[in-house]
mmCIF file of C-alpha atoms in Angstrom:
data_model
loop_
_atom_site.group_PDB
_atom_site.id
_atom_site.type_symbol
_atom_site.label_atom_id
_atom_site.label_comp_id
_atom_site.label_asym_id
_atom_site.label_seq_id
_atom_site.Cartn_x
_atom_site.Cartn_y
_atom_site.Cartn_z
ATOM 1 C CA UNK N 1 -8.398 14.207 7.719
ATOM 2 C CA UNK N 2 -7.249 10.755 6.760
ATOM 3 C CA UNK N 3 -6.392 11.678 3.189
ATOM 4 C CA UNK N 4 -2.997 12.017 1.621
ATOM 5 C CA UNK N 5 -3.059 14.038 -1.594
ATOM 6 C CA UNK N 6 -0.426 13.139 -4.181
ATOM 7 C CA UNK N 7 0.605 14.910 -7.358
ATOM 8 C CA UNK N 8 1.217 14.707 -10.238
ATOM 9 C CA UNK N 9 -0.825 11.743 -11.395
ATOM 10 C CA UNK N 10 1.738 10.950 -14.071
ATOM 11 C CA UNK N 11 5.210 12.161 -14.958
ATOM 12 C CA UNK N 12 7.524 11.648 -17.896
ATOM 13 C CA UNK N 13 11.197 12.558 -17.610
ATOM 14 C CA UNK N 14 14.289 11.907 -19.650
ATOM 15 C CA UNK N 15 17.035 9.649 -18.384
ATOM 16 C CA UNK N 16 19.224 11.582 -15.964
ATOM 17 C CA UNK N 17 16.420 13.971 -15.006
ATOM 18 C CA UNK N 18 15.156 14.545 -11.464
ATOM 19 C CA UNK N 19 11.465 13.702 -11.116
ATOM 20 C CA UNK N 20 9.769 15.194 -8.077
ATOM 21 C CA UNK N 21 6.563 13.801 -6.598
ATOM 22 C CA UNK N 22 4.659 15.755 -3.977
ATOM 23 C CA UNK N 23 2.302 14.775 -1.180
ATOM 24 C CA UNK N 24 0.254 16.766 1.318
ATOM 25 C CA UNK N 25 -1.633 15.675 4.404
ATOM 26 C CA UNK N 26 -4.052 17.212 6.899
ATOM 27 C CA UNK N 27 -3.908 14.970 9.953
ATOM 28 C CA UNK N 28 -1.193 16.317 12.254
ATOM 29 C CA UNK N 29 -1.213 13.025 14.150
ATOM 30 C CA UNK N 30 0.603 11.361 11.239
ATOM 31 C CA UNK N 31 4.190 10.690 12.280
ATOM 32 C CA UNK N 32 5.530 8.279 9.695
ATOM 33 C CA UNK N 33 5.817 8.986 5.974
ATOM 34 C CA UNK N 34 7.011 6.180 3.691
ATOM 35 C CA UNK N 35 7.229 5.968 -0.075
ATOM 36 C CA UNK N 36 6.427 2.763 -1.928
ATOM 37 C CA UNK N 37 7.379 1.717 -5.458
ATOM 38 C CA UNK N 38 5.172 -0.589 -7.505
ATOM 39 C CA UNK N 39 6.070 -2.320 -10.761
ATOM 40 C CA UNK N 40 3.343 -3.772 -13.029
ATOM 41 C CA UNK N 41 1.992 -7.058 -11.722
ATOM 42 C CA UNK N 42 3.756 -6.691 -8.373
ATOM 43 C CA UNK N 43 2.836 -5.457 -4.947
ATOM 44 C CA UNK N 44 4.166 -2.134 -3.648
ATOM 45 C CA UNK N 45 7.594 -2.284 -2.009
ATOM 46 C CA UNK N 46 9.021 0.090 0.589
ATOM 47 C CA UNK N 47 11.484 2.530 -0.957
ATOM 48 C CA UNK N 48 12.319 5.049 1.740
ATOM 49 C CA UNK N 49 10.629 6.520 4.815
ATOM 50 C CA UNK N 50 10.943 9.568 7.046
ATOM 51 C CA UNK N 51 9.822 10.621 10.501
ATOM 52 C CA UNK N 52 8.843 14.278 11.156
ATOM 53 C CA UNK N 53 11.856 15.010 13.343
ATOM 54 C CA UNK N 54 14.085 15.390 10.264
ATOM 55 C CA UNK N 55 13.639 17.530 7.168
ATOM 56 C CA UNK N 56 15.467 15.345 4.677
ATOM 57 C CA UNK N 57 16.517 11.747 4.219
ATOM 58 C CA UNK N 58 18.636 10.252 1.450
ATOM 59 C CA UNK N 59 19.044 6.645 0.430
ATOM 60 C CA UNK N 60 21.064 6.193 -2.716
ATOM 61 C CA UNK N 61 19.433 8.200 -5.516
ATOM 62 C CA UNK N 62 16.188 8.690 -3.572
ATOM 63 C CA UNK N 63 15.598 11.679 -1.275
ATOM 64 C CA UNK N 64 12.590 12.605 0.833
ATOM 65 C CA UNK N 65 12.124 16.263 1.727
ATOM 66 C CA UNK N 66 9.744 16.946 4.609
ATOM 67 C CA UNK N 67 8.125 20.266 5.545
ATOM 68 C CA UNK N 68 6.271 19.825 8.821
ATOM 69 C CA UNK N 69 4.798 23.336 8.959
ATOM 70 C CA UNK N 70 3.375 23.030 5.452
ATOM 71 C CA UNK N 71 2.324 19.415 6.031
ATOM 72 C CA UNK N 72 4.001 18.389 2.795
ATOM 73 C CA UNK N 73 6.646 15.906 1.773
ATOM 74 C CA UNK N 74 8.179 15.008 -1.545
ATOM 75 C CA UNK N 75 10.268 12.352 -3.254
ATOM 76 C CA UNK N 76 13.173 13.284 -5.511
ATOM 77 C CA UNK N 77 14.883 10.717 -7.726
ATOM 78 C CA UNK N 78 18.378 11.789 -8.740
ATOM 79 C CA UNK N 79 19.872 10.681 -12.077
ATOM 80 C CA UNK N 80 16.680 8.815 -12.979
ATOM 81 C CA UNK N 81 16.978 5.638 -15.050
ATOM 82 C CA UNK N 82 14.535 3.732 -17.267
ATOM 83 C CA UNK N 83 14.456 1.041 -14.555
ATOM 84 C CA UNK N 84 12.880 3.599 -12.207
ATOM 85 C CA UNK N 85 9.742 3.586 -14.368
ATOM 86 C CA UNK N 86 7.023 2.492 -11.953
ATOM 87 C CA UNK N 87 4.115 3.794 -9.910
ATOM 88 C CA UNK N 88 5.129 5.606 -6.728
ATOM 89 C CA UNK N 89 2.892 5.936 -3.694
ATOM 90 C CA UNK N 90 3.358 8.212 -0.738
ATOM 91 C CA UNK N 91 1.745 7.137 2.511
ATOM 92 C CA UNK N 92 1.237 8.363 6.038
ATOM 93 C CA UNK N 93 0.613 6.587 9.302
ATOM 94 C CA UNK N 94 0.359 6.889 13.014
ATOM 95 C CA UNK N 95 -1.632 4.470 15.135
ATOM 96 C CA UNK N 96 -3.595 3.106 12.175
ATOM 97 C CA UNK N 97 -2.707 1.231 8.987
ATOM 98 C CA UNK N 98 -0.992 3.311 6.354
ATOM 99 C CA UNK N 99 -3.083 5.713 4.299
ATOM 100 C CA UNK N 100 -1.825 5.861 0.719
ATOM 101 C CA UNK N 101 -1.844 8.622 -1.855
ATOM 102 C CA UNK N 102 -3.366 7.887 -5.251
ATOM 103 C CA UNK N 103 -0.038 7.148 -6.902
ATOM 104 C CA UNK N 104 2.172 8.739 -9.550
ATOM 105 C CA UNK N 105 3.001 6.849 -12.692
ATOM 106 C CA UNK N 106 6.601 7.695 -13.608
ATOM 107 C CA UNK N 107 8.073 6.985 -17.029
ATOM 108 C CA UNK N 108 11.780 7.563 -17.566
ATOM 109 C CA UNK N 109 12.637 7.624 -21.247
ATOM 110 C CA UNK N 110 16.110 6.959 -22.605
ATOM 111 C CA UNK U 1 11.271 -18.032 -0.776
ATOM 112 C CA UNK U 2 8.158 -15.932 -1.217
ATOM 113 C CA UNK U 3 7.649 -13.698 1.820
ATOM 114 C CA UNK U 4 3.926 -12.948 1.373
ATOM 115 C CA UNK U 5 2.120 -15.268 -1.003
ATOM 116 C CA UNK U 6 -1.439 -14.933 -2.234
ATOM 117 C CA UNK U 7 -3.544 -17.434 -4.110
ATOM 118 C CA UNK U 8 -4.982 -17.333 -6.627
ATOM 119 C CA UNK U 9 -3.204 -14.699 -8.695
ATOM 120 C CA UNK U 10 -6.192 -14.316 -11.009
ATOM 121 C CA UNK U 11 -9.850 -14.966 -10.267
ATOM 122 C CA UNK U 12 -12.665 -14.566 -12.773
ATOM 123 C CA UNK U 13 -16.133 -15.296 -11.483
ATOM 124 C CA UNK U 14 -19.774 -14.497 -12.059
ATOM 125 C CA UNK U 15 -21.881 -12.065 -10.079
ATOM 126 C CA UNK U 16 -23.509 -13.627 -7.070
ATOM 127 C CA UNK U 17 -20.802 -16.232 -6.499
ATOM 128 C CA UNK U 18 -18.822 -16.659 -3.275
ATOM 129 C CA UNK U 19 -15.020 -16.765 -3.459
ATOM 130 C CA UNK U 20 -12.001 -16.826 -1.179
ATOM 131 C CA UNK U 21 -8.484 -15.444 -1.471
ATOM 132 C CA UNK U 22 -5.733 -16.936 0.670
ATOM 133 C CA UNK U 23 -2.671 -15.211 2.079
ATOM 134 C CA UNK U 24 0.320 -16.617 3.910
ATOM 135 C CA UNK U 25 3.455 -14.911 5.212
ATOM 136 C CA UNK U 26 6.645 -16.663 6.285
ATOM 137 C CA UNK U 27 8.293 -13.605 7.828
ATOM 138 C CA UNK U 28 7.118 -14.165 11.388
ATOM 139 C CA UNK U 29 5.291 -10.835 11.303
ATOM 140 C CA UNK U 30 2.608 -10.063 13.860
ATOM 141 C CA UNK U 31 0.315 -7.874 11.751
ATOM 142 C CA UNK U 32 -1.416 -8.595 8.457
ATOM 143 C CA UNK U 33 -3.588 -6.458 6.200
ATOM 144 C CA UNK U 34 -5.903 -6.583 3.234
ATOM 145 C CA UNK U 35 -5.819 -3.631 0.817
ATOM 146 C CA UNK U 36 -7.988 -3.102 -2.250
ATOM 147 C CA UNK U 37 -6.484 -1.419 -5.331
ATOM 148 C CA UNK U 38 -9.075 -0.138 -7.766
ATOM 149 C CA UNK U 39 -8.712 0.463 -11.495
ATOM 150 C CA UNK U 40 -7.200 3.891 -10.818
ATOM 151 C CA UNK U 41 -4.499 2.315 -8.660
ATOM 152 C CA UNK U 42 -5.905 3.725 -5.416
ATOM 153 C CA UNK U 43 -4.881 1.551 -2.445
ATOM 154 C CA UNK U 44 -7.434 1.418 0.345
ATOM 155 C CA UNK U 45 -7.174 -0.465 3.643
ATOM 156 C CA UNK U 46 -9.908 -3.016 4.246
ATOM 157 C CA UNK U 47 -8.821 -5.006 7.298
ATOM 158 C CA UNK U 48 -5.943 -5.271 9.717
ATOM 159 C CA UNK U 49 -5.182 -8.181 12.013
ATOM 160 C CA UNK U 50 -2.654 -8.409 14.829
ATOM 161 C CA UNK U 51 -1.832 -11.847 16.195
ATOM 162 C CA UNK U 52 -5.056 -13.289 14.749
ATOM 163 C CA UNK U 53 -7.216 -10.527 16.222
ATOM 164 C CA UNK U 54 -9.075 -7.981 14.117
ATOM 165 C CA UNK U 55 -7.836 -4.491 14.967
ATOM 166 C CA UNK U 56 -9.112 -2.433 12.054
ATOM 167 C CA UNK U 57 -12.218 -2.935 9.952
ATOM 168 C CA UNK U 58 -12.715 -0.046 7.590
ATOM 169 C CA UNK U 59 -16.044 0.703 5.937
ATOM 170 C CA UNK U 60 -16.315 -2.484 3.960
ATOM 171 C CA UNK U 61 -19.556 -4.286 3.043
ATOM 172 C CA UNK U 62 -20.228 -7.182 5.381
ATOM 173 C CA UNK U 63 -20.114 -9.467 2.331
ATOM 174 C CA UNK U 64 -16.353 -9.345 2.956
ATOM 175 C CA UNK U 65 -15.203 -11.480 5.861
ATOM 176 C CA UNK U 66 -11.572 -11.938 6.839
ATOM 177 C CA UNK U 67 -10.399 -14.984 8.747
ATOM 178 C CA UNK U 68 -7.069 -15.511 10.468
ATOM 179 C CA UNK U 69 -6.565 -19.117 11.600
ATOM 180 C CA UNK U 70 -3.064 -18.284 12.869
ATOM 181 C CA UNK U 71 -0.777 -15.293 12.719
ATOM 182 C CA UNK U 72 0.835 -16.447 9.458
ATOM 183 C CA UNK U 73 -2.431 -16.626 7.523
ATOM 184 C CA UNK U 74 -5.120 -14.109 6.657
ATOM 185 C CA UNK U 75 -7.802 -15.185 4.227
ATOM 186 C CA UNK U 76 -10.518 -13.084 2.631
ATOM 187 C CA UNK U 77 -13.928 -14.528 1.850
ATOM 188 C CA UNK U 78 -16.353 -12.593 -0.327
ATOM 189 C CA UNK U 79 -20.043 -13.466 -0.551
ATOM 190 C CA UNK U 80 -22.474 -12.526 -3.307
ATOM 191 C CA UNK U 81 -19.863 -10.941 -5.551
ATOM 192 C CA UNK U 82 -20.796 -7.725 -7.355
ATOM 193 C CA UNK U 83 -19.336 -6.039 -10.445
ATOM 194 C CA UNK U 84 -17.911 -3.287 -8.234
ATOM 195 C CA UNK U 85 -15.800 -5.821 -6.353
ATOM 196 C CA UNK U 86 -13.550 -6.156 -9.399
ATOM 197 C CA UNK U 87 -10.117 -4.941 -8.290
ATOM 198 C CA UNK U 88 -6.686 -6.152 -7.267
ATOM 199 C CA UNK U 89 -6.598 -7.301 -3.654
ATOM 200 C CA UNK U 90 -3.281 -7.115 -1.837
ATOM 201 C CA UNK U 91 -2.329 -8.891 1.322
ATOM 202 C CA UNK U 92 0.498 -7.328 3.360
ATOM 203 C CA UNK U 93 2.275 -7.922 6.630
ATOM 204 C CA UNK U 94 4.432 -5.924 9.020
ATOM 205 C CA UNK U 95 6.648 -6.799 11.954
ATOM 206 C CA UNK U 96 4.898 -4.351 14.248
ATOM 207 C CA UNK U 97 1.414 -2.846 14.279
ATOM 208 C CA UNK U 98 2.572 0.312 12.535
ATOM 209 C CA UNK U 99 5.085 -0.996 10.037
ATOM 210 C CA UNK U 100 7.727 1.416 11.351
ATOM 211 C CA UNK U 101 10.619 -1.003 11.481
ATOM 212 C CA UNK U 102 10.730 -2.557 8.023
ATOM 213 C CA UNK U 103 7.562 -1.216 6.451
ATOM 214 C CA UNK U 104 4.890 -3.372 4.941
ATOM 215 C CA UNK U 105 5.689 -6.408 2.804
ATOM 216 C CA UNK U 106 3.048 -6.836 0.128
ATOM 217 C CA UNK U 107 2.070 -9.930 -1.787
ATOM 218 C CA UNK U 108 1.836 -9.822 -5.582
ATOM 219 C CA UNK U 109 -1.914 -9.316 -5.516
ATOM 220 C CA UNK U 110 -5.010 -11.189 -6.636
ATOM 221 C CA UNK U 111 -6.777 -9.705 -9.654
ATOM 222 C CA UNK U 112 -10.489 -10.350 -9.155
ATOM 223 C CA UNK U 113 -12.782 -9.868 -12.134
ATOM 224 C CA UNK U 114 -16.521 -10.199 -11.633
ATOM 225 C CA UNK U 115 -18.520 -10.705 -14.841
#
């Protein structure tokens, strides 16, 4: 119930491509869904977040799509750049500390 | 100015030793956390403190003991270290108990290696 399942585990795209990372959850009490970006040797940093009252949120090149009925949400990175190469974590929360997915290692090749 | 700072950054120690990791945040946040990131990058909550009071203690061996002397500090003491404790430990903080306003701010991590 407390798990967040993330896929794929790793992803390689060419510069300019649109990587998509997917997450699914079971606990319907979750009401906050952030994405975090982690570079090697650093802690995760908040990228973008969504609440379940909207189906999509965009910030710059990053978009979250949220499907409440399917209990799924995904991150899309438009016009991906080599500097976007990092590990991405989805997470979910409600009245407890965030539960994180297992991460997706993204490599954007020039 | 480092927002959430952890020391040390690296820690190599022998099995059976006792060690501490320190964390300080200068953001004025009310809530602090310890997460463990294993070799497969999985981030798992260990403890959560709000205004120096423990609010969450996940299934963690009692060899791990957090201490919060004030709301800006959350230290982690580990007794009788085992090989399986090797991981990266992240301290984080948030303005509110849920991290809804500005999310969590993580430190850079402490890589603990038990030999």
